Amino acid sequence: EIKFVVLNRDYTETIASHKDWDTGPTTHSTIISGFMIILSRFLTSHLVDSITGTKLWSLFCLESIFAKNYQSASEVNEARRRVIFELAFFLDWPIKECPDCFSHWHESTKVPAQLLGPDNMKILYEHMSALDGIWPPKRSDDILPEQQCGLLTKSTTQALDDLEHPSSATPVTIYSFGKHGKKAQSIFHTAVHRFGTGRVDYILEEKSDCDYTTAN
């Protein structure tokens, strides 16, 4: 028996993860979007196994298990519990819970809009517009909140909107140093897009690690 687990990830995060592949983000996006069209055609035309009549594939939204997209640990833990239970039910696994599955989980700290730049983001937006109604594929029996997703997360949608409608707020640059600073910067960036920044437009920039010395 063959079953497919379809994982949907924010489109810009997917491209930013390997932005140097295929000579650069624009070509990489062109290739990825082509594969998404092919996959969508296959999935939408094969909802069930032609022999057994059972469900052939199920969709899950990766952003639904990212802690950065929630305001509390209890919220993300409940979402992850639902995803694992539904996944186990779909695959007919005997055990439907896994309390330690995310014990060593590491989330990406990359900020797509920052890594790709406004010019590439605009081109990616064109590619995503062409995928509207094609990806992600939909099926009526995928009913969990964690299965209702689009090409973009809310934070990336806001970043694209900022490109289309530049902010008139006062720019404030925040620098981060080293890997710990980069992680903190990512958390801050998520909070900015979730709660808004008012009259201040924060610009996040990375700097290499600094050597600190103490005066005698």
CSV table of C-alpha atoms in Angstrom, one decimal:
chain,number,residue,atom,x,y,z
A,1,GLU,CA,0.0,0.0,0.0
A,2,ILE,CA,1.2,3.5,-0.9
A,3,LYS,CA,0.2,6.7,0.8
A,4,PHE,CA,1.5,10.3,0.3
A,5,VAL,CA,2.0,12.8,3.1
A,6,VAL,CA,2.0,16.3,1.4
A,7,LEU,CA,3.8,19.0,3.4
A,8,ASN,CA,3.1,22.6,2.5
A,9,ARG,CA,5.7,25.2,3.5
A,10,ASP,CA,5.6,29.0,3.0
A,11,TYR,CA,6.8,29.5,-0.6
A,12,THR,CA,9.3,32.2,0.2
A,13,GLU,CA,10.8,30.2,3.0
A,14,THR,CA,11.2,27.2,0.6
A,15,ILE,CA,13.1,29.4,-1.9
A,16,ALA,CA,15.2,31.2,0.7
A,17,SER,CA,16.3,27.9,2.2
A,18,HIS,CA,18.4,27.2,-0.9
A,19,LYS,CA,18.5,30.6,-2.6
A,20,ASP,CA,21.8,29.8,-4.3
A,21,TRP,CA,20.6,26.7,-6.1
A,22,ASP,CA,19.9,26.7,-9.8
A,23,THR,CA,22.0,29.9,-10.3
A,24,GLY,CA,19.9,32.0,-7.9
A,25,PRO,CA,16.4,32.5,-6.3
A,26,THR,CA,14.6,33.5,-9.5
A,27,THR,CA,15.5,30.4,-11.5
A,28,HIS,CA,15.1,28.2,-8.4
A,29,SER,CA,11.6,29.6,-7.9
A,30,THR,CA,10.8,28.9,-11.6
A,31,ILE,CA,11.8,25.2,-11.2
A,32,ILE,CA,10.1,24.7,-7.8
A,33,SER,CA,6.8,26.2,-9.1
A,34,GLY,CA,7.0,23.9,-12.1
A,35,PHE,CA,7.3,20.9,-9.8
A,36,MET,CA,4.4,22.2,-7.7
A,37,ILE,CA,2.2,22.3,-10.8
A,38,ILE,CA,3.1,18.7,-11.7
A,39,LEU,CA,2.5,17.5,-8.2
A,40,SER,CA,-0.8,19.3,-7.9
A,41,ARG,CA,-2.1,17.7,-11.2
A,42,PHE,CA,-1.2,14.2,-9.9
A,43,LEU,CA,-2.7,14.7,-6.4
A,44,THR,CA,-5.9,16.3,-7.5
A,45,SER,CA,-6.5,13.5,-10.0
A,46,HIS,CA,-5.7,10.8,-7.5
A,47,LEU,CA,-7.7,11.5,-4.4
A,48,VAL,CA,-8.1,7.8,-3.6
A,49,ASP,CA,-6.3,4.5,-4.3
A,50,SER,CA,-7.8,3.1,-7.5
A,51,ILE,CA,-7.7,-0.4,-6.1
A,52,THR,CA,-8.6,-0.1,-2.4
A,53,GLY,CA,-10.6,3.1,-2.6
A,54,THR,CA,-8.9,4.5,0.5
A,55,LYS,CA,-7.5,8.0,0.9
A,56,LEU,CA,-4.3,8.3,-1.1
A,57,TRP,CA,-2.8,11.5,0.3
A,58,SER,CA,-3.2,14.1,3.1
A,59,LEU,CA,-2.0,17.6,3.4
A,60,PHE,CA,-0.3,19.2,6.4
A,61,CYS,CA,0.8,22.8,6.9
A,62,LEU,CA,4.4,23.1,8.2
A,63,GLU,CA,3.8,26.5,9.7
A,64,SER,CA,1.3,24.8,12.0
A,65,ILE,CA,4.1,23.1,13.9
A,66,PHE,CA,6.4,26.1,14.2
A,67,ALA,CA,6.5,27.6,17.7
A,68,LYS,CA,7.2,31.1,16.2
A,69,ASN,CA,3.7,31.2,14.8
A,70,TYR,CA,2.0,30.9,18.2
A,71,GLN,CA,1.8,33.1,21.3
A,72,SER,CA,2.1,30.3,23.9
A,73,ALA,CA,3.7,26.8,24.3
A,74,SER,CA,0.3,25.3,25.0
A,75,GLU,CA,-1.1,26.5,21.6
A,76,VAL,CA,1.8,25.0,19.6
A,77,ASN,CA,1.8,21.8,21.6
A,78,GLU,CA,-1.9,21.3,21.0
A,79,ALA,CA,-1.4,21.9,17.2
A,80,ARG,CA,1.4,19.5,17.1
A,81,ARG,CA,-0.6,16.9,19.0
A,82,ARG,CA,-3.5,17.2,16.4
A,83,VAL,CA,-1.0,16.9,13.5
A,84,ILE,CA,0.6,13.8,14.9
A,85,PHE,CA,-2.7,12.2,15.7
A,86,GLU,CA,-4.1,12.9,12.2
A,87,LEU,CA,-0.9,11.7,10.6
A,88,ALA,CA,-0.9,8.5,12.6
A,89,PHE,CA,-4.6,7.9,11.8
A,90,PHE,CA,-4.0,8.5,8.1
A,91,LEU,CA,-1.0,6.1,8.0
A,92,ASP,CA,-2.9,3.6,10.2
A,93,TRP,CA,-0.2,3.6,12.9
A,94,PRO,CA,-1.2,1.8,16.1
A,95,ILE,CA,0.1,4.6,18.4
A,96,LYS,CA,-1.5,8.0,17.9
A,97,GLU,CA,0.6,10.1,20.3
A,98,CYS,CA,4.3,11.1,20.5
A,99,PRO,CA,5.1,13.4,23.4
A,100,ASP,CA,8.8,13.5,22.6
A,101,CYS,CA,8.6,13.9,18.9
A,102,PHE,CA,9.6,17.6,19.0
A,103,SER,CA,12.1,17.3,21.9
A,104,HIS,CA,15.0,18.0,19.5
A,105,TRP,CA,13.1,20.1,16.9
A,106,HIS,CA,15.0,23.1,15.5
A,107,GLU,CA,13.2,25.8,13.6
A,108,SER,CA,14.7,27.9,10.8
A,109,THR,CA,15.7,31.4,11.8
A,110,LYS,CA,15.9,32.7,8.3
A,111,VAL,CA,13.8,35.7,7.3
A,112,PRO,CA,13.0,35.2,3.6
A,113,ALA,CA,12.3,38.9,2.7
A,114,GLN,CA,15.6,39.9,4.3
A,115,LEU,CA,17.6,37.1,2.5
A,116,LEU,CA,16.0,37.4,-0.9
A,117,GLY,CA,15.7,41.2,-1.2
A,118,PRO,CA,12.8,43.3,-2.6
A,119,ASP,CA,13.6,42.6,-6.3
A,120,ASN,CA,13.6,38.8,-5.9
A,121,MET,CA,10.5,38.9,-3.7
A,122,LYS,CA,8.6,40.8,-6.4
A,123,ILE,CA,9.5,38.1,-8.9
A,124,LEU,CA,8.5,35.3,-6.5
A,125,TYR,CA,5.2,37.1,-6.0
A,126,GLU,CA,4.6,36.8,-9.7
A,127,HIS,CA,5.4,33.1,-9.6
A,128,MET,CA,3.0,32.6,-6.6
A,129,SER,CA,0.2,34.5,-8.5
A,130,ALA,CA,0.5,31.9,-11.3
A,131,LEU,CA,0.1,29.2,-8.7
A,132,ASP,CA,-3.1,30.6,-7.3
A,133,GLY,CA,-5.8,27.9,-7.2
A,134,ILE,CA,-3.2,25.2,-8.1
A,135,TRP,CA,-1.1,25.0,-4.9
A,136,PRO,CA,-1.6,23.8,-2.3
A,137,PRO,CA,-4.0,21.1,-3.5
A,138,LYS,CA,-7.3,20.8,-1.6
A,139,ARG,CA,-9.4,18.0,-0.5
A,140,SER,CA,-12.7,18.2,1.5
A,141,ASP,CA,-11.8,15.5,4.1
A,142,ASP,CA,-8.7,17.4,5.3
A,143,ILE,CA,-10.6,19.4,7.9
A,144,LEU,CA,-8.1,20.2,10.7
A,145,PRO,CA,-7.0,23.9,11.1
A,146,GLU,CA,-3.4,22.6,10.6
A,147,GLN,CA,-4.5,21.4,7.1
A,148,GLN,CA,-5.9,24.8,5.9
A,149,CYS,CA,-2.9,26.6,4.4
A,150,GLY,CA,-1.9,28.7,1.5
A,151,LEU,CA,1.4,29.5,-0.3
A,152,LEU,CA,2.3,32.1,2.4
A,153,THR,CA,2.2,32.5,6.1
A,154,LYS,CA,0.7,35.7,7.6
A,155,SER,CA,4.1,37.2,8.3
A,156,THR,CA,5.3,36.7,4.7
A,157,THR,CA,2.1,38.1,3.4
A,158,GLN,CA,2.7,41.2,5.5
A,159,ALA,CA,6.3,41.4,4.1
A,160,LEU,CA,5.0,41.3,0.5
A,161,ASP,CA,2.4,43.9,1.4
A,162,ASP,CA,5.2,46.2,2.7
A,163,LEU,CA,6.9,45.9,-0.7
A,164,GLU,CA,3.7,47.0,-2.5
A,165,HIS,CA,2.9,49.7,0.0
A,166,PRO,CA,6.1,51.1,1.5
A,167,SER,CA,5.8,52.3,5.1
A,168,SER,CA,6.0,56.0,6.0
A,169,ALA,CA,7.1,55.1,9.5
A,170,THR,CA,10.5,56.2,11.0
A,171,PRO,CA,13.2,53.6,10.2
A,172,VAL,CA,15.1,52.1,13.1
A,173,THR,CA,18.0,49.7,12.4
A,174,ILE,CA,18.5,46.8,14.9
A,175,TYR,CA,21.8,44.9,14.6
A,176,SER,CA,22.3,41.3,15.7
A,177,PHE,CA,25.7,39.6,16.4
A,178,GLY,CA,26.5,35.9,16.0
A,179,LYS,CA,24.1,32.9,16.0
A,180,HIS,CA,22.4,33.8,19.2
A,181,GLY,CA,21.7,37.3,18.0
A,182,LYS,CA,20.4,35.9,14.7
A,183,LYS,CA,17.9,33.7,16.6
A,184,ALA,CA,16.7,36.6,18.8
A,185,GLN,CA,16.4,38.8,15.6
A,186,SER,CA,14.1,36.1,14.0
A,187,ILE,CA,11.9,36.0,17.1
A,188,PHE,CA,11.7,39.8,17.1
A,189,HIS,CA,10.9,39.9,13.4
A,190,THR,CA,8.0,37.4,14.0
A,191,ALA,CA,6.6,39.5,16.9
A,192,VAL,CA,6.8,42.7,14.8
A,193,HIS,CA,4.6,41.2,12.0
A,194,ARG,CA,2.2,39.6,14.5
A,195,PHE,CA,1.6,42.7,16.7
A,196,GLY,CA,2.5,45.6,14.4
A,197,THR,CA,5.1,48.3,14.9
A,198,GLY,CA,3.1,51.5,15.0
A,199,ARG,CA,5.0,54.5,13.7
A,200,VAL,CA,8.4,52.7,13.7
A,201,ASP,CA,9.7,50.6,10.8
A,202,TYR,CA,12.3,48.2,12.1
A,203,ILE,CA,15.2,47.2,9.8
A,204,LEU,CA,17.1,44.1,10.9
A,205,GLU,CA,20.7,43.6,9.9
A,206,GLU,CA,23.2,40.9,10.8
A,207,LYS,CA,26.8,41.5,11.9
A,208,SER,CA,29.6,39.0,12.5
A,209,ASP,CA,30.7,38.0,16.0
A,210,CYS,CA,32.6,40.6,17.9
A,211,ASP,CA,35.6,40.2,20.1
A,212,TYR,CA,35.2,41.8,23.4
A,213,THR,CA,38.1,43.0,25.5
A,214,THR,CA,38.2,44.4,29.0
A,215,ALA,CA,40.2,47.5,30.0
A,216,ASN,CA,42.8,47.2,32.7
